[in-house]
Amino acid sequence: MRICHGLAGYTLEVEDRELEWRKPADVVRLHASSQWRVEADDLIVLASDGGTLGPTCSSEAVGHGRDVFFFVRSDLDPKADVPADRLLLDPGGSASAAGSSFQPAGAAEEDDDLPGDPAFEAFRANIAEARGRLAEAQPVAALAAQARTRLEVQQLAVQAVLDNLASQRATCSRSLALFFRKYEKVQEKLEQNLSKVETSMAALAAVALHPAHQGSERESLADAVPRERILRFTAGVQEERARLVQRLERLRQQDAQAQALSEQVAEALRQALASERVPAAARAIEDGLARAESELLPALRSQVPREGAAPSSILEEEKRSAGRLEDLARACRGLGDLLVDLKAAWEQQCLTYLQRLREVSYIQAQVRNVERQAALLEEEINVQRNYSQQLSHLQKMPKAYRRGLCEIARRQEFRARYVAHAEQARSALARMVEEENGRRREFIHRYGCHLPAGLFEPLGSLAPPAKVEVPDFDGALPDVDFSSLREFVPTPGADVGAGSAGAAGPPRRRAGSDDQSGTVAAGGPAGSAGSSGASERHAAPGEQPGPAAAAAATAGSAASSGASERPAGCCSSSGTAAAGMLGGSAASSGGSGLAASQDEPAVGRL
């Protein structure tokens, strides 16, 4: 894995063995802190594919031989004063290169061919000076090559940044698409429920209340709901819908603006690193050094005369050699001027690159702001969905009221049957105890008096009386039974769900409900008779059974006689309980939600 400084372009190779016991993010933080003195908490780490390298990312996700780029978060702050990165020569390397004898390829063999005559000393000195100047220019060429390498690393980092920005934009676009789809569905349902409010109120006015629920100013189901409060509620919902539409329009504009800015910044970032100033300056330095080594130095060596040449020709060649040396020295001095241009181009390149990275950071902040705004608006949409669900109660209220009356009657009937069965059980148990104690007294009178006192002492005890307690329940229910429902048939409301005002028939009778109730009502006496029969089977031979069996066999089945009086549409033991707003409108004058009392002031959004 190669760790790359995304802004400066430095690199550091890390062995894969180090990733076997450490997470990639920890390795990057460790080396960035030790190599470049960067705080571990001030790092933004990206993989080569643009993904964020988190603390839980494994080495398998990063892969082997891939690049990892880190950026300093504090440098991306527009108010931060970040010094420009400079290309610096290695002072020690430059001095050592100047002090050493620079020898190009094949120079040692050529130096051996130089004549040893003192007359050629000037030629040897010129060649040595030329090599020294070329040695001084070597660090400049190395710095130019380093600049090109760092520029390539910056270009790779730019691609990772662009991939990260594109991924963030794609995620935001998908989230907004789902968000607006949810908004459209909620608004469609809310519009349907709002359009049915008046129809629902008319349907409630057509449903007459049961006499147990009627009052001086309450005759229909519409009188049990706060009409003015409902109208204020619907008006408030309409106002909130209008405000939400405006906020959604602003969100669309912010998203479109962020999209346009992200495209502009991405293009500007590509163009910033596509500039040819740094590569051109680096190539000029490398080409100048290569020309000095391959052309000027051989030309200087070519001015050395042959051994035994005439003194006049040697003097002439010395002048030409000095001119060649001056050309080479001028070329080396030109490399210094090119180095100044390279440094200036590099500093400008780094400043522009940093500015573009700050723009990318700003765009990413704008994208996150759009996502946060969408999250807040989604809460508003959820609130409006709750409003829509509250308005739907009005459409279901007529049917729920009819079902509620049947449920009250069913519970009243169940309570009567429950108490009747308890009375039957109490009477049956009392008769059983009376018969049992009579038999025990007869045994003691006939046989027990002849037994020793300590032999069958427990035989002198009597059966204790039974206690059957029935807790009080459903005592607060209004006086509604099936006979009153048969006499009072509430005006069936319109089919609110379909939006029509036509009358609908009463609810369909559930199959088998009355038969089941009758069976349960008759089950008590049968069970009691069975118990009495068991007592008779244990009677002494030749004795007459007591009156318990006959009394239990004919005990009160009248408690279940009300089951046959149910009007059509009322449920039995499996009836549906009244739900929604019925608890506050039909059974009592108080309540909550849309079905609260008309005298109760509006609270909150309602």
Coordinates of C-alpha atoms in Angstrom, one line a residue:
M1 CA 0.0 0.0 0.0
R2 CA 1.3 3.5 -0.9
I3 CA 0.3 6.4 1.4
C4 CA 0.1 9.6 -0.5
H5 CA -0.1 13.2 0.7
G6 CA -3.0 14.4 -1.4
L7 CA -2.0 18.1 -1.3
A8 CA 1.8 18.0 -1.4
G9 CA 2.2 14.9 -3.5
Y10 CA 4.6 13.0 -1.2
T11 CA 4.4 9.2 -1.1
L12 CA 5.4 6.5 1.4
E13 CA 5.5 2.8 0.6
V14 CA 4.1 0.5 3.4
E15 CA 4.7 -3.2 3.4
D16 CA 1.6 -5.4 3.3
R17 CA 2.8 -7.3 6.4
E18 CA 2.0 -4.2 8.5
L19 CA -1.6 -4.5 7.5
E20 CA -1.9 -7.9 9.0
W21 CA -2.3 -6.7 12.5
R22 CA -3.4 -3.1 12.0
K23 CA -6.3 -1.4 10.2
P24 CA -5.4 0.6 7.1
A25 CA -6.8 3.8 8.7
D26 CA -4.5 3.3 11.8
V27 CA -1.5 2.7 9.5
V28 CA -2.2 5.9 7.6
R29 CA -2.6 8.0 10.8
L30 CA 0.6 6.5 12.3
H31 CA 2.8 7.3 9.3
A32 CA 1.2 10.6 8.6
S33 CA 1.9 11.7 12.1
S34 CA 5.5 10.4 12.2
Q35 CA 6.5 11.4 8.6
W36 CA 4.7 14.7 8.0
R37 CA 3.8 15.8 11.6
V38 CA 0.1 15.8 10.9
E39 CA -2.4 15.3 13.8
A40 CA -4.3 12.0 13.5
D41 CA -7.7 13.5 14.2
D42 CA -7.1 16.1 11.4
L43 CA -7.0 13.7 8.6
I44 CA -9.4 12.9 5.8
V45 CA -8.5 9.6 4.2
L46 CA -9.7 8.5 0.8
A47 CA -9.1 5.3 -1.2
S48 CA -8.1 5.3 -4.8
D49 CA -11.7 4.6 -5.8
G50 CA -13.0 7.7 -3.9
G51 CA -14.4 5.8 -0.9
T52 CA -13.8 7.1 2.6
L53 CA -11.4 5.0 4.6
G54 CA -13.1 4.6 8.0
P55 CA -11.7 3.2 11.2
T56 CA -13.5 -0.1 10.6
C57 CA -12.4 -0.6 7.0
S58 CA -10.4 -3.8 6.5
S59 CA -7.2 -4.3 4.5
E60 CA -9.2 -6.6 2.1
A61 CA -11.5 -3.7 1.2
V62 CA -8.5 -1.5 0.4
G63 CA -6.6 -4.2 -1.5
H64 CA -2.9 -4.8 -2.0
G65 CA -0.7 -2.4 -3.9
R66 CA -3.3 0.4 -4.0
D67 CA -3.0 4.1 -3.2
V68 CA -4.4 5.8 -0.2
F69 CA -4.7 9.6 -0.1
F70 CA -5.0 11.8 3.0
F71 CA -5.8 15.4 3.3
V72 CA -5.5 17.8 6.2
R73 CA -8.9 18.9 7.3
S74 CA -7.7 22.2 8.8
D75 CA -6.0 23.2 5.5
L76 CA -9.4 23.0 3.8
D77 CA -10.8 25.8 6.0
P78 CA -11.0 29.0 3.8
K79 CA -9.9 31.1 6.8
A80 CA -6.7 29.0 7.4
D81 CA -3.4 30.5 6.3
V82 CA -1.6 27.6 4.6
P83 CA 2.0 28.4 3.4
A84 CA 2.6 27.5 -0.2
D85 CA 4.6 24.3 -0.7
R86 CA 8.0 25.0 -2.1
L87 CA 10.5 22.9 -4.1
L88 CA 13.8 22.9 -2.2
L89 CA 17.1 21.6 -3.1
D90 CA 19.0 19.3 -0.8
P91 CA 21.9 21.5 0.5
G92 CA 24.0 18.5 1.5
G93 CA 23.4 16.7 -1.7
S94 CA 24.3 19.8 -3.8
A95 CA 27.5 20.4 -1.9
S96 CA 28.6 16.8 -2.2
A97 CA 27.8 16.7 -5.9
A98 CA 29.8 19.9 -6.4
G99 CA 32.8 18.5 -4.5
S100 CA 32.8 15.2 -6.3
S101 CA 34.1 14.6 -9.8
F102 CA 31.1 14.2 -12.1
Q103 CA 31.7 11.7 -14.8
P104 CA 29.2 10.9 -17.5
A105 CA 29.0 7.5 -19.0
G106 CA 32.4 6.6 -20.7
A107 CA 34.1 9.7 -19.2
A108 CA 36.7 7.6 -17.3
E109 CA 37.9 5.9 -20.4
E110 CA 38.1 9.2 -22.3
D111 CA 40.1 10.9 -19.5
D112 CA 42.7 8.1 -19.8
D113 CA 43.2 9.0 -23.4
L114 CA 44.2 12.7 -22.6
P115 CA 47.9 13.4 -23.1
G116 CA 50.0 13.7 -20.0
D117 CA 51.9 16.6 -21.4
P118 CA 51.9 19.8 -19.2
A119 CA 50.9 21.8 -22.3
F120 CA 47.5 20.1 -22.1
E121 CA 46.9 21.1 -18.5
A122 CA 44.5 23.8 -19.6
F123 CA 42.3 21.3 -21.5
R124 CA 42.2 19.0 -18.5
A125 CA 41.2 21.9 -16.2
N126 CA 38.4 23.0 -18.6
I127 CA 37.0 19.5 -18.7
A128 CA 37.2 19.1 -14.9
E129 CA 35.4 22.5 -14.4
A130 CA 32.7 21.4 -16.9
R131 CA 32.1 18.2 -15.0
G132 CA 31.8 20.2 -11.8
R133 CA 29.2 22.5 -13.3
L134 CA 27.3 19.5 -14.5
A135 CA 27.5 18.0 -11.0
E136 CA 26.0 21.1 -9.6
A137 CA 23.1 20.9 -12.1
Q138 CA 22.3 17.3 -11.2
P139 CA 20.2 18.2 -8.1
V140 CA 18.2 20.7 -10.2
A141 CA 17.3 17.9 -12.6
A142 CA 16.5 15.6 -9.8
L143 CA 14.2 18.3 -8.3
A144 CA 12.5 18.7 -11.7
A145 CA 11.9 14.9 -11.9
Q146 CA 10.5 15.0 -8.3
A147 CA 8.1 17.8 -9.2
R148 CA 6.8 15.8 -12.1
T149 CA 6.3 12.7 -9.8
R150 CA 4.5 14.7 -7.2
L151 CA 2.3 16.3 -9.8
E152 CA 1.3 12.8 -11.0
V153 CA 0.4 11.9 -7.3
Q154 CA -1.7 15.1 -7.1
Q155 CA -3.6 14.1 -10.3
L156 CA -4.4 10.7 -8.8
A157 CA -5.6 12.4 -5.6
V158 CA -7.8 14.7 -7.7
Q159 CA -9.4 11.7 -9.4
A160 CA -10.1 10.2 -5.9
V161 CA -11.7 13.5 -4.8
L162 CA -13.8 13.7 -7.9
D163 CA -15.0 10.1 -7.4
N164 CA -15.9 10.8 -3.8
L165 CA -17.8 13.9 -4.8
A166 CA -19.7 12.0 -7.5
S167 CA -20.6 9.3 -5.1
Q168 CA -21.9 11.8 -2.6
R169 CA -24.0 13.5 -5.2
A170 CA -25.4 10.2 -6.4
T171 CA -26.4 9.2 -2.9
C172 CA -28.0 12.6 -2.3
S173 CA -29.9 12.3 -5.6
R174 CA -31.3 8.9 -4.7
S175 CA -32.3 10.0 -1.3
L176 CA -34.1 13.1 -2.7
A177 CA -35.9 10.9 -5.3
L178 CA -37.3 8.7 -2.6
F179 CA -38.1 11.7 -0.5
F180 CA -40.2 13.4 -3.2
R181 CA -41.9 10.1 -4.1
K182 CA -43.0 9.7 -0.5
Y183 CA -44.1 13.4 -0.5
E184 CA -46.3 12.8 -3.5
K185 CA -48.0 9.7 -2.0
V186 CA -48.7 11.5 1.3
Q187 CA -50.1 14.6 -0.5
E188 CA -52.3 12.5 -2.7
K189 CA -53.8 10.6 0.3
L190 CA -54.2 13.9 2.2
E191 CA -55.9 15.6 -0.7
Q192 CA -58.4 12.7 -0.9
N193 CA -59.2 12.9 2.9
L194 CA -59.5 16.7 2.8
S195 CA -61.9 16.6 -0.1
K196 CA -64.2 14.1 1.8
V197 CA -64.5 16.1 5.0
E198 CA -67.8 17.8 4.1
T199 CA -69.2 14.6 2.7
S200 CA -68.2 12.8 5.9
M201 CA -69.9 15.5 8.1
A202 CA -73.1 15.2 6.0
A203 CA -73.0 11.4 6.5
L204 CA -72.5 11.9 10.3
A205 CA -75.6 14.2 10.3
A206 CA -77.7 11.4 8.8
V207 CA -76.8 8.9 11.6
A208 CA -79.2 9.3 14.5
L209 CA -77.8 8.6 18.0
H210 CA -79.2 5.9 20.2
P211 CA -81.6 7.2 22.9
A212 CA -79.0 6.4 25.5
H213 CA -76.6 8.9 23.9
Q214 CA -79.1 11.6 22.9
G215 CA -79.2 14.8 24.8
S216 CA -80.8 18.2 24.6
E217 CA -78.5 19.4 21.7
R218 CA -77.2 16.0 20.5
E219 CA -79.4 14.0 18.3
S220 CA -77.2 12.9 15.4
L221 CA -73.6 11.6 15.2
A222 CA -72.6 14.9 13.8
D223 CA -73.6 16.6 17.0
A224 CA -71.1 14.5 18.9
V225 CA -68.1 15.8 17.0
P226 CA -66.6 19.3 17.2
R227 CA -67.4 20.6 13.7
E228 CA -65.8 24.0 14.2
R229 CA -62.7 22.5 15.5
I230 CA -62.5 20.1 12.6
L231 CA -62.9 23.0 10.1
R232 CA -60.1 24.9 11.9
F233 CA -58.0 21.8 11.8
T234 CA -58.5 21.3 8.1
A235 CA -57.8 25.0 7.4
G236 CA -54.5 24.7 9.4
V237 CA -53.6 21.6 7.4
Q238 CA -54.1 23.5 4.2
E239 CA -51.9 26.4 5.4
E240 CA -49.1 23.9 6.4
R241 CA -49.4 22.3 3.0
A242 CA -48.8 25.6 1.3
R243 CA -45.8 26.4 3.5
L244 CA -44.4 22.9 2.9
V245 CA -44.7 23.4 -0.9
Q246 CA -42.6 26.6 -0.7
R247 CA -40.0 24.9 1.4
L248 CA -39.8 22.0 -1.0
E249 CA -39.4 24.4 -3.9
R250 CA -36.5 26.0 -2.1
L251 CA -35.0 22.6 -1.5
R252 CA -35.2 21.8 -5.2
Q253 CA -33.4 25.1 -6.0
Q254 CA -30.7 24.3 -3.4
D255 CA -30.2 20.9 -4.9
A256 CA -30.1 22.2 -8.4
Q257 CA -27.6 24.9 -7.4
A258 CA -25.4 22.4 -5.6
Q259 CA -25.5 20.1 -8.6
A260 CA -24.4 22.9 -11.0
L261 CA -21.7 24.1 -8.6
S262 CA -20.3 20.6 -8.2
E263 CA -20.0 20.2 -11.9
Q264 CA -18.3 23.6 -12.2
V265 CA -15.9 22.8 -9.4
A266 CA -15.1 19.4 -10.8
E267 CA -14.2 20.9 -14.2
A268 CA -12.1 23.6 -12.6
L269 CA -10.3 21.0 -10.5
R270 CA -9.5 19.0 -13.6
Q271 CA -8.2 22.1 -15.4
A272 CA -6.1 23.1 -12.5
L273 CA -4.0 20.0 -12.7
A274 CA -4.1 19.9 -16.5
S275 CA -1.9 23.0 -16.6
E276 CA 1.4 22.5 -18.5
R277 CA 3.5 25.0 -16.6
V278 CA 5.1 22.6 -14.1
P279 CA 5.7 19.8 -16.7
A280 CA 7.1 22.3 -19.2
A281 CA 9.5 23.8 -16.7
A282 CA 10.6 20.4 -15.6
R283 CA 11.1 19.1 -19.1
A284 CA 13.1 22.3 -20.0
I285 CA 15.5 21.6 -17.1
E286 CA 15.9 17.9 -18.0
D287 CA 16.4 18.7 -21.7
G288 CA 19.0 21.4 -20.8
L289 CA 21.0 19.1 -18.6
A290 CA 20.8 16.3 -21.2
R291 CA 22.0 18.8 -23.9
A292 CA 24.9 19.8 -21.7
E293 CA 25.9 16.2 -21.1
S294 CA 25.4 14.9 -24.6
E295 CA 26.4 17.9 -26.7
L296 CA 28.4 20.5 -24.9
L297 CA 30.7 18.3 -22.9
P298 CA 31.7 16.1 -25.9
A299 CA 32.2 19.3 -27.9
L300 CA 34.6 20.6 -25.1
R301 CA 36.5 17.3 -25.2
S302 CA 36.7 17.5 -29.0
Q303 CA 38.8 20.6 -28.7
V304 CA 41.8 18.7 -27.1
P305 CA 44.5 18.5 -29.8
R306 CA 46.4 15.4 -30.5
E307 CA 49.7 14.8 -28.8
G308 CA 52.6 16.3 -30.7
A309 CA 50.6 19.1 -32.2
A310 CA 52.2 22.4 -33.0
P311 CA 52.3 25.0 -30.2
S312 CA 50.4 27.5 -32.3
S313 CA 47.5 25.0 -32.9
I314 CA 47.5 24.1 -29.2
L315 CA 47.0 27.8 -28.3
E316 CA 44.2 28.1 -30.8
E317 CA 42.5 25.1 -29.4
E318 CA 42.8 26.4 -25.9
K319 CA 40.8 29.5 -27.0
R320 CA 38.2 27.3 -28.6
S321 CA 38.1 25.1 -25.5
A322 CA 37.5 28.1 -23.3
G323 CA 34.6 29.2 -25.5
R324 CA 33.1 25.7 -25.3
L325 CA 33.4 25.8 -21.5
E326 CA 31.7 29.1 -21.4
D327 CA 28.8 27.7 -23.5
L328 CA 28.5 24.8 -21.0
A329 CA 28.6 27.2 -18.0
R330 CA 26.0 29.4 -19.6
A331 CA 23.8 26.3 -20.1
C332 CA 24.2 25.3 -16.5
R333 CA 23.4 28.9 -15.3
G334 CA 20.3 28.7 -17.5
L335 CA 19.2 25.6 -15.6
G336 CA 19.2 27.8 -12.5
D337 CA 16.9 30.3 -14.2
L338 CA 14.7 27.4 -15.3
L339 CA 14.6 26.2 -11.7
V340 CA 13.3 29.6 -10.6
D341 CA 10.5 29.3 -13.1
L342 CA 9.8 25.7 -12.0
K343 CA 9.5 26.8 -8.3
A344 CA 7.2 29.6 -9.2
A345 CA 5.0 27.4 -11.4
W346 CA 4.9 24.7 -8.6
E347 CA 3.9 27.3 -5.9
Q348 CA 1.1 28.6 -8.2
Q349 CA 0.0 25.1 -9.0
C350 CA -0.2 24.2 -5.3
L351 CA -2.1 27.4 -4.4
T352 CA -4.6 26.8 -7.2
Y353 CA -5.0 23.2 -6.2
L354 CA -5.6 24.1 -2.6
Q355 CA -8.3 26.6 -3.6
R356 CA -10.0 24.1 -5.8
L357 CA -10.0 21.5 -2.9
R358 CA -11.6 24.1 -0.7
E359 CA -14.3 24.7 -3.2
V360 CA -14.9 20.9 -3.3
S361 CA -15.2 20.9 0.5
Y362 CA -17.7 23.8 0.3
I363 CA -19.8 21.9 -2.3
Q364 CA -19.8 18.8 -0.1
A365 CA -21.0 20.9 2.8
Q366 CA -23.8 22.2 0.6
V367 CA -24.8 18.7 -0.4
R368 CA -24.9 17.6 3.3
N369 CA -27.0 20.7 4.0
V370 CA -29.5 19.6 1.4
E371 CA -29.7 16.2 2.9
R372 CA -30.3 17.7 6.4
Q373 CA -33.0 20.0 5.0
A374 CA -34.6 16.9 3.4
A375 CA -34.5 15.1 6.7
L376 CA -36.3 18.0 8.5
L377 CA -38.9 18.2 5.7
E378 CA -39.5 14.5 6.0
E379 CA -40.5 15.0 9.6
E380 CA -43.1 17.5 8.3
I381 CA -44.3 15.0 5.8
N382 CA -44.7 12.4 8.6
V383 CA -46.8 15.0 10.5
Q384 CA -49.1 15.5 7.5
R385 CA -49.4 11.8 7.1
N386 CA -50.7 11.7 10.7
Y387 CA -53.1 14.4 9.9
S388 CA -54.4 12.4 6.9
Q389 CA -54.9 9.4 9.2
Q390 CA -56.9 11.5 11.7
L391 CA -59.2 12.8 8.9
S392 CA -59.8 9.3 7.8
H393 CA -61.6 8.6 11.1
L394 CA -64.5 10.7 9.9
Q395 CA -65.1 8.4 7.0
K396 CA -65.2 5.3 9.2
M397 CA -67.2 6.8 12.1
P398 CA -70.7 5.8 11.0
K399 CA -69.9 2.2 10.7
A400 CA -67.8 2.3 13.9
Y401 CA -70.7 3.8 15.8
R402 CA -73.1 1.0 14.7
R403 CA -70.5 -1.6 15.6
G404 CA -70.0 0.1 18.9
L405 CA -73.7 -0.1 19.8
C406 CA -73.6 -3.8 19.0
E407 CA -70.5 -4.2 21.1
I408 CA -72.1 -2.5 24.1
A409 CA -75.2 -4.7 23.8
R410 CA -73.0 -7.8 23.5
R411 CA -71.1 -6.9 26.6
Q412 CA -74.3 -6.2 28.5
E413 CA -75.6 -9.7 27.5
F414 CA -72.3 -11.3 28.4
R415 CA -72.4 -9.6 31.8
A416 CA -75.9 -10.9 32.4
R417 CA -74.9 -14.4 31.4
Y418 CA -71.8 -14.2 33.5
V419 CA -73.8 -13.3 36.6
A420 CA -76.5 -15.9 35.9
H421 CA -73.9 -18.6 35.6
A422 CA -72.3 -17.5 38.8
E423 CA -75.7 -17.7 40.6
Q424 CA -76.3 -21.1 39.2
A425 CA -72.9 -22.3 40.4
R426 CA -73.5 -20.8 43.8
S427 CA -76.9 -22.5 44.1
A428 CA -75.6 -25.8 42.8
L429 CA -72.7 -25.8 45.2
A430 CA -74.9 -24.9 48.1
R431 CA -77.2 -27.8 47.3
M432 CA -74.2 -30.2 47.0
V433 CA -72.9 -29.1 50.4
E434 CA -76.3 -29.5 52.0
E435 CA -76.7 -33.0 50.6
E436 CA -73.1 -34.0 51.5
N437 CA -73.5 -32.7 55.1
G438 CA -76.8 -34.6 55.4
R439 CA -75.2 -37.8 54.4
R440 CA -72.3 -37.2 56.8
R441 CA -74.6 -36.6 59.7
E442 CA -76.6 -39.8 58.8
F443 CA -73.3 -41.8 58.7
I444 CA -72.2 -40.5 62.0
H445 CA -75.6 -41.1 63.5
R446 CA -75.9 -44.7 62.1
Y447 CA -72.3 -46.0 62.1
G448 CA -69.8 -43.4 63.5
C449 CA -71.1 -43.6 67.0
H450 CA -70.0 -47.3 67.2
L451 CA -66.4 -46.6 66.2
P452 CA -63.5 -45.9 68.6
A453 CA -63.0 -42.2 69.2
G454 CA -59.4 -42.0 68.0
L455 CA -59.6 -44.4 65.1
F456 CA -61.6 -42.3 62.5
E457 CA -61.4 -38.8 64.0
P458 CA -61.6 -36.9 60.6
L459 CA -64.9 -38.6 59.8
G460 CA -66.6 -36.1 62.1
S461 CA -66.0 -33.1 59.9
L462 CA -68.5 -31.4 57.6
A463 CA -68.1 -29.9 54.1
P464 CA -67.5 -26.1 54.2
P465 CA -69.9 -23.8 52.3
A466 CA -68.7 -22.6 48.9
K467 CA -68.0 -18.9 48.1
V468 CA -68.6 -17.6 44.5
E469 CA -67.7 -14.0 44.0
V470 CA -68.4 -12.0 40.9
P471 CA -66.3 -8.8 40.4
D472 CA -68.1 -5.7 39.2
F473 CA -67.2 -4.8 35.6
D474 CA -68.8 -2.9 32.6
G475 CA -70.9 -1.0 35.1
A476 CA -70.3 2.4 33.3
L477 CA -71.6 1.2 29.9
P478 CA -74.8 3.0 28.7
D479 CA -78.1 1.2 28.8
V480 CA -78.0 -0.4 25.4
D481 CA -79.3 -3.9 24.8
F482 CA -80.3 -5.9 21.8
S483 CA -84.0 -5.3 22.4
S484 CA -83.4 -1.6 22.2
L485 CA -81.3 -1.9 19.1
R486 CA -84.1 -3.9 17.5
E487 CA -86.5 -1.0 18.2
F488 CA -83.9 1.7 17.4
V489 CA -82.3 1.2 14.0
P490 CA -79.8 4.1 13.3
T491 CA -80.1 5.7 10.0
P492 CA -77.4 4.0 7.9
G493 CA -74.8 6.6 6.8
A494 CA -73.6 7.1 3.3
D495 CA -70.7 5.1 2.0
V496 CA -68.2 7.7 2.9
G497 CA -65.3 5.9 1.3
A498 CA -67.1 6.0 -2.1
G499 CA -68.2 9.6 -1.5
S500 CA -71.9 8.9 -2.2
A501 CA -74.9 9.8 -0.1
G502 CA -76.9 6.7 -0.8
A503 CA -78.2 4.6 2.1
A504 CA -76.5 1.3 2.9
G505 CA -78.1 -1.7 4.5
P506 CA -77.5 -2.8 8.0
P507 CA -74.4 -4.9 8.7
R508 CA -74.6 -8.6 7.8
R509 CA -75.3 -11.0 10.6
R510 CA -72.3 -13.2 11.4
A511 CA -73.0 -16.8 10.8
G512 CA -73.2 -19.0 13.9
S513 CA -73.0 -16.1 16.4
D514 CA -76.4 -16.6 18.0
D515 CA -76.0 -20.4 18.1
Q516 CA -72.7 -20.1 19.8
S517 CA -74.2 -17.7 22.4
G518 CA -77.1 -20.1 23.1
T519 CA -74.7 -23.0 23.5
V520 CA -72.6 -21.1 26.0
A521 CA -75.7 -20.1 27.9
A522 CA -76.9 -23.6 28.2
G523 CA -73.5 -25.0 29.1
G524 CA -73.7 -23.9 32.7
P525 CA -76.8 -26.0 33.7
A526 CA -75.5 -29.0 31.9
G527 CA -72.2 -28.8 33.8
S528 CA -74.1 -28.4 37.1
A529 CA -76.2 -31.4 36.3
G530 CA -73.1 -33.4 35.5
S531 CA -71.7 -32.5 38.9
S532 CA -74.8 -33.5 40.7
G533 CA -74.9 -36.8 38.8
A534 CA -71.4 -37.5 40.0
S535 CA -72.5 -36.9 43.6
E536 CA -75.4 -39.4 43.2
R537 CA -73.1 -42.1 41.8
H538 CA -71.2 -42.0 45.1
A539 CA -74.4 -42.3 47.2
A540 CA -74.8 -45.3 49.4
P541 CA -76.6 -48.3 47.8
G542 CA -80.4 -48.3 48.2
E543 CA -80.5 -44.5 49.0
Q544 CA -82.6 -42.0 47.1
P545 CA -80.7 -39.2 45.2
G546 CA -81.2 -35.7 46.5
P547 CA -83.0 -32.9 44.8
A548 CA -79.7 -31.4 43.4
A549 CA -79.7 -33.2 40.1
A550 CA -83.3 -32.2 39.2
A551 CA -82.7 -28.6 40.3
A552 CA -79.4 -28.3 38.4
A553 CA -80.9 -29.9 35.2
T554 CA -83.6 -27.2 35.0
A555 CA -81.5 -24.2 36.2
G556 CA -81.6 -20.8 34.4
S557 CA -81.2 -20.9 30.7
A558 CA -83.2 -17.7 30.7
A559 CA -80.0 -15.7 31.0
S560 CA -79.1 -16.5 27.4
S561 CA -82.6 -15.7 26.1
G562 CA -81.5 -12.3 24.9
A563 CA -79.4 -13.8 22.2
S564 CA -82.4 -14.5 20.1
E565 CA -83.4 -10.8 20.3
R566 CA -80.4 -9.3 18.5
P567 CA -81.1 -7.2 15.5
A568 CA -79.5 -8.1 12.2
G569 CA -76.0 -6.8 11.9
C570 CA -75.0 -7.0 15.6
C571 CA -72.2 -9.2 16.4
S572 CA -72.1 -11.8 19.2
S573 CA -69.0 -12.8 21.2
S574 CA -66.8 -12.2 18.2
G575 CA -68.1 -8.7 17.5
T576 CA -65.7 -5.8 16.6
A577 CA -65.0 -3.3 19.4
A578 CA -65.6 0.4 18.7
A579 CA -62.3 2.1 17.9
G580 CA -60.9 5.4 16.8
M581 CA -62.8 8.4 17.9
L582 CA -66.0 6.6 19.1
G583 CA -64.8 6.4 22.6
G584 CA -64.9 10.1 23.0
S585 CA -68.1 10.8 20.9
A586 CA -70.7 8.1 21.6
A587 CA -70.0 6.9 25.1
S588 CA -69.2 10.3 26.7
S589 CA -69.1 14.0 26.1
G590 CA -65.3 14.2 26.6
G591 CA -62.6 12.8 24.4
S592 CA -59.5 13.5 22.3
G593 CA -58.6 14.0 18.7
L594 CA -61.2 15.1 16.2
A595 CA -64.1 13.6 18.3
A596 CA -63.6 15.7 21.4
S597 CA -66.4 17.7 22.9
Q598 CA -67.6 20.9 21.1
D599 CA -67.2 22.8 24.4
E600 CA -63.5 21.8 24.6
P601 CA -61.2 24.5 23.3
A602 CA -58.9 23.7 20.4
V603 CA -55.5 22.6 21.5
G604 CA -52.3 22.5 19.5
R605 CA -52.7 22.0 15.7
L606 CA -56.3 21.1 16.1

